[in-house]
Structure formats: structure tokens, C-alpha cells
Amino acid sequence: MTTGSLTAGRARFRLPRRQIPVLATLVLLLVMYGIGVSQYQAFSNVQVIFNVFIDNGFLLVVAVGMTFVILTGGIDLSVGSVVAMTAMVSASLLQQGLPAALVLVIALLIGPTLGLLMGCAIHFFEIQPFIVTLAGMFFARGMCTFISGSSIPITDGFWTRMSQERIGDPRGNFVSISVLVAFVVVAVAAYTLAYTRLGRNVYAIGGNPQSALLMGLPLGRTRIAVYTISGLCSAIGGILLSFYTLSGAPLIAVGMELDVIAAVVIGGTVLTGGSGYVFGTVLGVLVLGVIQTLITFDGSLNSWWTKIVIGGLLFAFILLQRLIGIRYK
Amino acid sequence: MNDTMSRYRTMTGHRLFWPAAVLVVMLVANTIYRPGFLSIELKDGHLYGTPIDILRLSAPLILVALGMTLVISTGGIDLSVGSLCAISGAIACMYISKQPDQNSLAVVLTALAMALGVALVLGAWNGVLVAVIGIQPIIATLILMVAGRGLAQLITQGQIITINSEPFRAIGLGHLLTLPLAIFIALAAALLVAAFTRRTALGMIVESVGGNAVASRLAGIRSGRVIFLAYVLSAVCAAVAGFMMTANVSSADGNAVGLWVELDAILAVVIGGTSLAGGRFFLSGTILGALIIQTLTTTVYAMNISPQTSLLFKAVVVIAVCLIQAPAFRARFTRRRGSVPPSSAIADKPKEQVPA
Amino acid sequence: MTDNRPVVTMTGISKSFLGVRALHDVNFRLFPGEVHALMGENGAGKSTLIKVLTGVYDTDEGAITLDGQPVSFTGPMQATAAGVSTVFQEVNLCTNLSVAENIFIGREPRRLGAVRWGEVRRRARTLLARLDLDLDVSAPLGSYSLAIQQMVAIARAIDIQARVLILDEPTSSLDAVEVAQLFRIMRQLRDEGIAILFVTHFLDQVYEIADRITVLRNGGLVGEYATAELPQLSLVEKMIGKELDVLEGIEERSRRNLAVLEEGTPLVAVSDFGRAGSVEPFSLTIHAGEVVGLAGLLGSGRTEVARLLFGADRTDGGQVAVDGTPSSLRTPAQAIGHGVGFCSENRRAEGIVADLSVRENMILAMQAARGWLRPIPRRRQDELVDKYIKALNIRPSDPEVPVRNLSGGNQQKVLLARWLITEPRLLILDEPTRGIDIGAKTEIQKLVTQLSDGGMAVLFISAELEEVLRLSHKVAVMRDRQMVAQLANDDGLDADRVMQTIASGSHREEADR
Ligand SMILES: Nc1ncnc2c1ncn2[C@@H]1O[C@H](COP(=O)(O)OP(=O)(O)OP(=O)(O)O)[C@@H](O)[C@H]1O
Ligand SMILES: [Mg+2]
């Protein structure tokens, strides 16, 4: 911080403890990017980063919702299935000729409704979030195949426009609509967590639910709200995914909930709740995205080596993050 | 009158009552739908029938869930068990398939020993990540969940390895005293784990670590060792389950063996009454939970519902089971107003803050 | 001051937990502009009555009115909104949030829905200044000691513009200075017409501040009295329910000569123990049979010294000798191996395992020392547990109930039993009498004397100077995270001298001379 005398700086400057995990992630992300750049020439192209965002925009949105849930100390396993279900419902309704605007509204309502129901079950009946959202996951996935056993293509004009729209220089560096949507979601979420009562209650509940209750905070309302928010984010993520793939497929996004949880936790949010930031989640998604990109750039790995390398990189990353964390505590 | 009332209360108050009741209801419903459901017949000295099938098929899940119970009780979770099933099955099958005499007992035993050895190492890996390095369990085991699938496929080189080994097949399909061998293996594992935890002080210490890690440390418990042990045990259980799964079909498919079994196992543990927040664990409850899940699967198959749509069915049953088990839910019906002290639902334990 | 109508009335209140009767037909009135003490032994039902009033628990029977209107709160949120502000017994704040946020969460000043953080911090500082506290309000609350957390909880409660203020054992972790500060503010609030319900086990405090007293015993109401008309002795009799001579307290401590005790090798001798940011390096020797008291203000480093000696935190350097041989105390397990036991001040976070039963909580440390492969035989467990339930008068006496269902004071006794069972050679007691009723408190004090007579060394930490002086042979004084003096507790030592040392720091005094 201070550019003055080194000793004075060392004596009093301490990294703020809560930000350490996020900072560690940031540093490591830069290192990883550096490795990519040094290994592959094309990696230094800015579009590589933009592509990471384009490919993972929907993941980012869903991860933001998950951040809310994890900050309260809960977990939402239903997100992957809700993403798929939203895409399926949109595709199927569009196929039946409903107007795009109406389909958007319906699709955006399903996720939050399911989230609301799950939140109510968790709060009022005191069933563990893991189980409730696991049931939600089964339900949403079941609905997908119930709607159609095979993938439904989307040919709607609005959807194709959204899918093809490029912001920036279409031949140079550009991003897609979904990246913009994702950024808006991130900004709104960060503001909500830092500056609104809802956001602060989320942290309080994650810190100690019993205390939060005795302090007179609206425990139930907040809990239900975070699952609804997560449902909404999953719905938005589902729409973005359908922009991206221009179809709805019953088995898409299987296991996505684990990627999402991993991204949130890598971003420095603690699974027991009460500590973490949306910005960290953005970094977490980027880490996963860059790992993917590194593997695509390599191009020589067959499917099982890919998995092993992803696991290895994940391990290296988490280990380093942990060591840096300990070092600065 | 009053007496029967109170006896009814103590009975329904028992933590195994509701899971058991659900199981019974499912069996009854099945019998009504398909009257032959409960019938058992003796053929060639072996017992056959749907109930026996349910028991046999639930054996791997019981095994995985037993290990999972301990891990969850320490306040952790083990997502890697499915991949471990695949790895151990793959190693065993690969080794056996390479031998000239696949039916030799020695070959099979060597194969099992090798696979168990690898499982031990991988369990220790999980244990070190969680207990020594202090990575959050869900992420620590996610690493092996992802990479483990890759390892399993690497071992089988992406192929489905088919073997023709009677001794190995027996693990899944063999019989002992007219009953499938798998049932005995699961039973033995359950008794072993029970003895291991309840005849020693391990169970209490695990519960203490899961209930309040800080207090346990100050009471002189070396929690690292206990947590480490739980992950190793979980891996061993998963490996044995992996043998059964591969033995059932006499082949190993790195991609499919044990897929999503971790979710079923966690479900079984929770249905059995163990809290995901750690603390008290109930092995008998876990076994009941596993039986419920297997009965459900068998029912769905019997009803010819497509496997994917059957998830809808599963969702409904899971929620139903958890609802009737939830004290808060029952309170709403038995009393005019739910008056549950908040402490029951919210673990008021201090939290350790650890990134990733 | 009782001539007007009560703000709160509770009539015929009954409450049971799964068959355990916590309250039975209790009546209670609270008038505006009074400080009303709720008294009773551990487990008498004081906290339960408060939780019933604030809607944390439903009543089984009975009615509550606020300002004459029947009310039935669904929880603290509603109660607060209706003007009933509460500090519950255990500190109930969120340690992950900042000090300022803990004070204002739920009612932050906002502009257009956005929390005004600058304003929050400013107001928090002003409020804490009223309590004579100078904290970094943006630091996480968890970085402060339990006592400071307690003060922050009080700050939160008094800042809510309430008509009724409920304080459940707010003073248990405070020292004399803090208590005086709190009382000043309580009087001020009382004069503004606020009704204050106050729970404590300190009789002196009751007689200092309370206008009226309601006594509970075993979940039942004993009576409501004006403080002036109820002599201290009859208050105790009403709480205990029989005429008892416990009040005589323990006989003067056998003032065994410190010099005699200090012959021979010390049991534990540490030198240059310290930890950056926690305590300055200190040296201390403790002999078998010696009681060393640790005195000092809040946050002066008392607990930190204890944690270093027990290996709960690691020392940055220094040496330790046990029985004269160099050893190390780097982990609790190691310390226990040397025969050290440590009863933490923060029983909820660092003491009890709420899920486990009373029996399991009691044998935990002994079992941990034996290792999990050698379980303590059940018969032996039952013997030990029975013995201590009787000795410490733990209620309910069923060893199989989960410890979370016990009242605060009884949980404390369970913890004490956990360590006594291990028969340690050095027992570190950090605020062992906090939140414990007078009967049990004298019991514990007697016990400490007995144990030391039997050769056990005790490090006794307490905010109550009298207690420290009554028990210890030697008093180590902490000030600003430094051990500034070690005073032999001979006839020349009294509370005033210790206070002086705390206030001035004898180090400096000596240096000046
Ligand atoms: N949640 C609960 N479940 C079961 N029993 C409980 C519960 N809370 C309190 N009790 C029981 O109710 C009785 C009264 O407890 P309470 O906490 O009100 O005592 P207290 O007067 O506040 O004591 P202390 O001075 O120790 O704080 C005790 O016997 C206790 O064991
Ligand atoms: Mg109390």
C-alpha cells in the first residue's frame, strides 16, 4: 500500500483477512493465464478471454444464484436440472408457436417458483437443503424427459437473433448478449449483497442462524428468498443456454450443479456460510473456464485424460489457494 | 386409553419408526398393485422373489452408505464414492481378464486385494486433503469424483471389460444358505462397522468431532486422525460395493459403474436420520434408508416407467419420506401450532472458516 | 415507581420440553421505570421465561400482555418491533459480521434502500463510546473476546428504542469497571421510564440496581418482592428453598505458606511464552498444590495466557518444563498428556458438544486421552458420571439427555466435570463460576480448595477479584496483554492493591522509582 519506507509498510500493512481467499484466487488465475499465454501463442488473443465469458455466461449467472444460497449455509443441487428444464420448456413452447415474449415470461417464472417451494419446504418443515434440492433436481430432470425424450431445436426469430448478435467488432473482438446479461446479474447481485438488508441478512444467517433469529432478523423470509433467487438465476441461465445451443435437450447440464458449487467455493465462499463475495464467484467461473480452454488448446487429450487433467488442475489450484491463505493468515 | 396413547407416542417418537413405516407402506402398495410381489419361492436350493432381489440389489448401496454415514457424521461429505466404485471394479476386472485362468480363486483374491489397496490409497488421499490440508470436503472429494472417472476409464482404456470368472461373479450373484451372498457381505460390513464404532469409542469421538470440532480439539481429541479414518473407511466400503456392481454384470464400464451412487448414498444416510451438519449418526437408519431407495427403484422398474421420468416419482417419494420424518411437519398436524424450539433445526455450533 | 400500570404481565405461564417441566403456572409483572431482577438457581426457568415472553418459545398455557393488550409474539423480530429488546443469555451475535453491523443489522440507516455504511460506522462508534468502548467497528466481531461481544450485544439492545429491555445474565463475563458502566446506563434508561428485566447470579448487583425481585424455583414462582424489604439471606433461602448455610461460604483458605509450596521443582514452568498480537512473552511457574489466580480487565490477555499454557494456541517461542524436564505444549492433546486440563470460558463454542449426552460430554476428555481403541467400560462411565452429577448437583440428573437441553449454568458444571474426571495435575479454569448460582459457586470454590489441598495445581481466572483473592496463593496480574506482576497472596494483599496494579501497572511503578 505505502510506497514510503519499506519497514513501516511491513510493520502495519496487513491483508484484510476476509479478502484473502478471493485475492489468492485472483493471483492464481493470473498465473494460470500466464502459463496459457506462454505455452500457446493464440492464447494471448483477447478474444480467448471473451470466449471464456461467452461459453460460461450461463454458468456465471447460475453461480451467482448459488452464491446467495451458499452464503446462508445452504446448498442448491437443483440448478443444473432447472437450467435444462427452462431450456426444454422454452423450446417446447416455441415449437408450439407461442410468441417469444410470452415464452420468456413463462420460462423465467418456473425456476423461481420451484425455488420458492423448495425454500418453503426447507424453512417451514426444517428438511435439510441438500435433500430438498436433491428432490428438486430429480423433479426438474424428470420434467425434462416428461416434456420430450429427445432434443427440440429452436427456430424462433428472437432466439436466433439473440444467439447470433455480436457486440463489438464481429470480425475482431466481440461478446454475446448472454455475457452482457451475466454482467448485469453480477452487478445487481453484488449490490444486493453489499447494500441491502436482504443481502446483509444473508451473511448474518450464514454466520449463525440461531443468533440471527434471536437478533430479530427475518430468518424464514431470507431463506426462502435465497432459494427463489437461485431459482431465478437458474431460469435466466437456462434461457442463456438455450440462446447458446438454440435447442432444448433433456440431458443437457447434467452434473452442472457440481461445477457451479466448485466455482463458488473456488471463489473463496465458505460452504458453511457467512463469508464470500460475488466477485470471487466470477473468478471461480473464470478458473473453470480457463482450465477448459487450456485443455481445448492442447487438443491432444482423449476424454479420460481430460477428466484426469481437470481434476489435477483443480487440485493444484485449490492446494495453492489454501497455502496462500495459510501463509497470510 | 391414556396408556395406549403414550405407547403410541413413544413408538412414533422412535427415530426408526417413520423410515420403517414408509418402507412398509411401499411394500404394501406394491403388493396391492402386483399381488405376487411379496411371494418367495425356493428353486434349486436358492430363494427367489422380489423381496430377495431388493435385498440383493441394495447391498452395494448399503455398503457405500455405511461409509458415507461416518464421513457425514464428522461433518464432511464424500462425493468420490461413485468413482471409487468404478476404479475398484475396473482394477479387479482388468487384472482378472489378463490372467489365463479367470476361475482361479487365487487370481480373484489377488485382484480384490489390489483393488482394495488402490482404494485405500485413494481414501487416504481424500483424508489428507480434508484432515491435513483442510480443504472443504465437498471440493476435496469433488477432485477425485471428476478425476476418478477418468482414472477408471484409463484403466480400462475406455473399453468395457468383460470377464468370465465364477468366483468373482459370486460376489454379486452367488448364494450362501439359500440367500444371495451379497446380502451376507452387506450384513457383515454393517456389523463390522457397527462393532468398529460402537464397541470402541470411535463412534462417540466421530460424533463429537462432527458436533463441535473446536470443543473436541480442546478436549484433546486429535480430530485429524478420526476424519482421515472416516474417509479411508468410506473408500474401502465403496471399493467392495464396486466389486458387487461389476460382479453383477461380470463387466466393468469405467463410465457407468456407480454413477450417481453418491447421491443415493447421501439420501440413504439422511433418510436414516443422520444430519448432514454432522454429529449423531445412525447406522440402522442408514440401512433402512438404502432399502427404501432400492425398493423405490425396483417398484419403478416393475411399473415400466422410463428411467428418466421415474425421477419424477423419486422426487415425490423423497419429499414425502422427508416430510413425514420432519418433526416440524408432523407438529403442524398434531398440534394447533408448530412449537418447535429453534435449536432442534439449527446446529448452533461454531464454524471453522476455511477457504476451498 | 410501581404506582402506574405494568408494561408487561405474564399470567399462569407453563412450558414443558418433551416432558421436562421448565415453567409451571408462573406470574410475572414488569412496571415502567423499574429494574426488576429475576432470580433463581441454575435451571430454575429464568431464561425460559424470557424466551416465552419474546416469542422464541410458545407457551403451553398462560397469557401475556404488553401495555394491557394481549400479545403472542412469533419471535424476537415481532417482539423487537413491539418495543421489547432482549440480550439473551449466551451471546447471540454473528461473529462473521463487523462490530458495527452487529449493532445495526436489521435496522441499518438507509438511503433509497441502500445501507449507508459510513453512517452505520459513525453511529456505532458514538454508541460504543457511551459504553466507554473504543473498538475498531469495522473489524469482525469474532476477533474480540467474549466479554467485548457481550458489551456489543448490550449496545445493540439499548440502541433499539425500546420500552422493555431484557438482559439475561449480561454481567456474567464483565469485570467491575464494565459492570459499573452498564449500571450507569441502566439507571439512565430507567429514569427515562424504560422497564428493565435483569437476570444475574451476583447478589451484590441485585441489591445495587434492582427495585424489585421475582424469584423462581424449579420452574415455579416463589414470589415477587421489593428489594428493600427482602434481606439478602432470605432471598437466598427463597431461591434454594431451604435454610442453608452455604452462604457462610468456604472457610478462610488455608493460607499455606507460599514459600513452602514453592519448594521443590515446579509442576509447570514456562518462560518467554507469548504470541504476537495476543500476549507479550511472560514467565510463570506453578507448583503442585498451588492455586494461581489470574486477574486483569477485559481483554487484558487472561484467556490468551490460558490458551498458550494449554497448547490451544501455539507460543511463538520460549521454553516449558514439566516436572523440571524440558517439554512442549504445542497441542491440547500434548498438554493433556502432561496432565493439564482447560475449562474454556466460551462454553457454547469451545466447551460442550451440544448433540451429545451429558454422560458423553463428561467422559470426552478422558476418552480422548485413552484413545478410541480403549473405550471406558460402561460401568465405570456410569460411576464417574453419577458421582459428578451428584457432587456438582447437575439438573436434570439424567445422564442421557442431550447437553443442549440443559440450562447455561448446568452446562458449565458438565464441563467442569469433564476435566475433574481426568484427574489433571494442573487444571486451568477460565471463568468457571460464570453464570453459576451462588450455591454451586461456593461448591466450586470449595472444590478448588480441596483439589489444591490434594496436590492439584489450579490456574484460576475470574473477573471477580474477591473470588480470585479468596482462592489463590499467588495472583498474576494482566494489563494490556502483558503480565505486569505476580503478587504473593499474603495478608498484605487485598482487592485494592490488585486494582491499583491493574490500573497503573506495577512494572511502570517500579521502573519509575
Ligand atoms: N430447549 C430445551 N429443551 C429441553 N429442556 C430445556 C430446554 N431449554 C431449557 N430446558 C430445561 O428447562 C429448565 C429451565 O432452563 P432455563 O434455561 O430457563 O434455566 P435458567 O433459570 O436460565 O438457568 P441458568 O441460570 O443456568 O441460566 C432446565 O431444567 C433445562 O434443562
Ligand atoms: Mg439462563
PDB file of C-alpha atoms in Angstrom, chain C residues 67-174:
ATOM      1  CA  ASP C  67     -49.451  -2.346  27.724  1.00  0.00           C
ATOM      2  CA  GLY C  68     -52.635  -4.151  28.633  1.00  0.00           C
ATOM      3  CA  GLN C  69     -53.037  -5.687  25.191  1.00  0.00           C
ATOM      4  CA  PRO C  70     -52.780  -9.468  24.899  1.00  0.00           C
ATOM      5  CA  VAL C  71     -49.809 -10.385  22.763  1.00  0.00           C
ATOM      6  CA  SER C  72     -48.298 -13.571  21.459  1.00  0.00           C
ATOM      7  CA  PHE C  73     -45.094 -12.892  19.628  1.00  0.00           C
ATOM      8  CA  THR C  74     -43.972 -15.331  16.963  1.00  0.00           C
ATOM      9  CA  GLY C  75     -40.347 -14.471  17.556  1.00  0.00           C
ATOM     10  CA  PRO C  76     -37.796 -11.863  18.580  1.00  0.00           C
ATOM     11  CA  MET C  77     -38.421  -9.950  15.368  1.00  0.00           C
ATOM     12  CA  GLN C  78     -42.013  -9.190  16.373  1.00  0.00           C
ATOM     13  CA  ALA C  79     -41.052  -8.602  19.980  1.00  0.00           C
ATOM     14  CA  THR C  80     -38.429  -6.068  18.971  1.00  0.00           C
ATOM     15  CA  ALA C  81     -40.889  -4.336  16.693  1.00  0.00           C
ATOM     16  CA  ALA C  82     -43.293  -4.076  19.637  1.00  0.00           C
ATOM     17  CA  GLY C  83     -40.608  -2.456  21.760  1.00  0.00           C
ATOM     18  CA  VAL C  84     -39.216  -5.427  23.671  1.00  0.00           C
ATOM     19  CA  SER C  85     -35.467  -5.541  23.222  1.00  0.00           C
ATOM     20  CA  THR C  86     -33.502  -8.508  24.534  1.00  0.00           C
ATOM     21  CA  VAL C  87     -29.959  -9.645  25.197  1.00  0.00           C
ATOM     22  CA  PHE C  88     -30.191 -13.409  25.533  1.00  0.00           C
ATOM     23  CA  GLN C  89     -28.056 -15.414  27.902  1.00  0.00           C
ATOM     24  CA  GLU C  90     -25.436 -16.723  25.541  1.00  0.00           C
ATOM     25  CA  VAL C  91     -24.011 -14.026  23.346  1.00  0.00           C
ATOM     26  CA  ASN C  92     -26.158 -14.197  20.269  1.00  0.00           C
ATOM     27  CA  LEU C  93     -24.457 -12.197  17.607  1.00  0.00           C
ATOM     28  CA  CYS C  94     -22.894 -13.069  14.291  1.00  0.00           C
ATOM     29  CA  THR C  95     -19.148 -13.242  14.722  1.00  0.00           C
ATOM     30  CA  ASN C  96     -18.566 -13.131  10.972  1.00  0.00           C
ATOM     31  CA  LEU C  97     -20.017  -9.627  10.690  1.00  0.00           C
ATOM     32  CA  SER C  98     -18.342  -6.414  11.756  1.00  0.00           C
ATOM     33  CA  VAL C  99     -18.909  -4.892  15.164  1.00  0.00           C
ATOM     34  CA  ALA C 100     -20.870  -2.015  13.667  1.00  0.00           C
ATOM     35  CA  GLU C 101     -23.041  -4.297  11.624  1.00  0.00           C
ATOM     36  CA  ASN C 102     -23.844  -6.470  14.597  1.00  0.00           C
ATOM     37  CA  ILE C 103     -25.210  -3.427  16.353  1.00  0.00           C
ATOM     38  CA  PHE C 104     -27.300  -2.196  13.475  1.00  0.00           C
ATOM     39  CA  ILE C 105     -28.250  -5.184  11.374  1.00  0.00           C
ATOM     40  CA  GLY C 106     -31.958  -5.286  10.742  1.00  0.00           C
ATOM     41  CA  ARG C 107     -32.341  -1.549  11.269  1.00  0.00           C
ATOM     42  CA  GLU C 108     -29.479  -0.006   9.338  1.00  0.00           C
ATOM     43  CA  PRO C 109     -29.810   3.612   8.286  1.00  0.00           C
ATOM     44  CA  ARG C 110     -30.602   3.542   4.587  1.00  0.00           C
ATOM     45  CA  ARG C 111     -30.982   5.844   1.674  1.00  0.00           C
ATOM     46  CA  LEU C 112     -33.167   4.591  -1.182  1.00  0.00           C
ATOM     47  CA  GLY C 113     -32.870   1.091   0.183  1.00  0.00           C
ATOM     48  CA  ALA C 114     -29.090   1.157   0.259  1.00  0.00           C
ATOM     49  CA  VAL C 115     -27.310   0.756   3.572  1.00  0.00           C
ATOM     50  CA  ARG C 116     -25.277   3.842   4.451  1.00  0.00           C
ATOM     51  CA  TRP C 117     -22.139   2.196   5.732  1.00  0.00           C
ATOM     52  CA  GLY C 118     -20.438   5.425   6.750  1.00  0.00           C
ATOM     53  CA  GLU C 119     -23.400   6.345   8.900  1.00  0.00           C
ATOM     54  CA  VAL C 120     -23.534   2.856  10.410  1.00  0.00           C
ATOM     55  CA  ARG C 121     -19.921   3.038  11.500  1.00  0.00           C
ATOM     56  CA  ARG C 122     -20.249   6.575  12.801  1.00  0.00           C
ATOM     57  CA  ARG C 123     -23.262   5.742  14.915  1.00  0.00           C
ATOM     58  CA  ALA C 124     -21.665   2.553  16.171  1.00  0.00           C
ATOM     59  CA  ARG C 125     -18.651   4.477  17.385  1.00  0.00           C
ATOM     60  CA  THR C 126     -20.813   7.011  19.182  1.00  0.00           C
ATOM     61  CA  LEU C 127     -22.861   4.326  20.809  1.00  0.00           C
ATOM     62  CA  LEU C 128     -19.844   2.337  21.951  1.00  0.00           C
ATOM     63  CA  ALA C 129     -18.264   5.494  23.305  1.00  0.00           C
ATOM     64  CA  ARG C 130     -21.291   5.748  25.604  1.00  0.00           C
ATOM     65  CA  LEU C 131     -20.228   2.370  26.987  1.00  0.00           C
ATOM     66  CA  ASP C 132     -16.621   3.535  27.188  1.00  0.00           C
ATOM     67  CA  LEU C 133     -15.540   1.135  24.491  1.00  0.00           C
ATOM     68  CA  ASP C 134     -13.057   2.020  21.831  1.00  0.00           C
ATOM     69  CA  LEU C 135     -13.181  -0.680  19.190  1.00  0.00           C
ATOM     70  CA  ASP C 136     -12.391  -0.914  15.518  1.00  0.00           C
ATOM     71  CA  VAL C 137     -16.034  -1.042  14.470  1.00  0.00           C
ATOM     72  CA  SER C 138     -15.299  -2.491  11.044  1.00  0.00           C
ATOM     73  CA  ALA C 139     -13.335  -5.445  12.421  1.00  0.00           C
ATOM     74  CA  PRO C 140     -15.214  -8.735  12.566  1.00  0.00           C
ATOM     75  CA  LEU C 141     -16.850  -9.248  15.934  1.00  0.00           C
ATOM     76  CA  GLY C 142     -15.221 -12.656  16.237  1.00  0.00           C
ATOM     77  CA  SER C 143     -11.833 -11.021  16.642  1.00  0.00           C
ATOM     78  CA  TYR C 144     -12.907  -9.696  20.057  1.00  0.00           C
ATOM     79  CA  SER C 145     -13.229 -11.526  23.342  1.00  0.00           C
ATOM     80  CA  LEU C 146     -16.474 -12.863  24.678  1.00  0.00           C
ATOM     81  CA  ALA C 147     -16.737 -10.023  27.169  1.00  0.00           C
ATOM     82  CA  ILE C 148     -16.499  -7.407  24.472  1.00  0.00           C
ATOM     83  CA  GLN C 149     -19.024  -9.315  22.418  1.00  0.00           C
ATOM     84  CA  GLN C 150     -21.280  -9.151  25.431  1.00  0.00           C
ATOM     85  CA  MET C 151     -20.873  -5.379  25.566  1.00  0.00           C
ATOM     86  CA  VAL C 152     -21.658  -5.118  21.870  1.00  0.00           C
ATOM     87  CA  ALA C 153     -24.810  -7.152  22.401  1.00  0.00           C
ATOM     88  CA  ILE C 154     -25.823  -4.762  25.151  1.00  0.00           C
ATOM     89  CA  ALA C 155     -25.055  -1.807  22.916  1.00  0.00           C
ATOM     90  CA  ARG C 156     -27.337  -3.268  20.290  1.00  0.00           C
ATOM     91  CA  ALA C 157     -30.131  -3.779  22.765  1.00  0.00           C
ATOM     92  CA  ILE C 158     -30.024  -0.337  24.310  1.00  0.00           C
ATOM     93  CA  ASP C 159     -29.871   1.404  20.973  1.00  0.00           C
ATOM     94  CA  ILE C 160     -33.198  -0.076  19.955  1.00  0.00           C
ATOM     95  CA  GLN C 161     -35.711   2.490  21.130  1.00  0.00           C
ATOM     96  CA  ALA C 162     -37.461   0.010  23.378  1.00  0.00           C
ATOM     97  CA  ARG C 163     -39.935   0.291  26.237  1.00  0.00           C
ATOM     98  CA  VAL C 164     -38.826  -3.001  27.702  1.00  0.00           C
ATOM     99  CA  LEU C 165     -35.208  -4.038  27.939  1.00  0.00           C
ATOM    100  CA  ILE C 166     -34.396  -7.615  28.912  1.00  0.00           C
ATOM    101  CA  LEU C 167     -30.880  -8.549  29.967  1.00  0.00           C
ATOM    102  CA  ASP C 168     -30.289 -12.261  30.679  1.00  0.00           C
ATOM    103  CA  GLU C 169     -27.059 -12.515  32.660  1.00  0.00           C
ATOM    104  CA  PRO C 170     -25.404  -9.590  30.885  1.00  0.00           C
ATOM    105  CA  THR C 171     -22.779  -9.168  33.575  1.00  0.00           C
ATOM    106  CA  SER C 172     -21.531 -12.726  33.807  1.00  0.00           C
ATOM    107  CA  SER C 173     -18.465 -12.046  31.667  1.00  0.00           C
ATOM    108  CA  LEU C 174     -17.931  -8.408  32.579  1.00  0.00           C
TER     109      LEU C 174
END
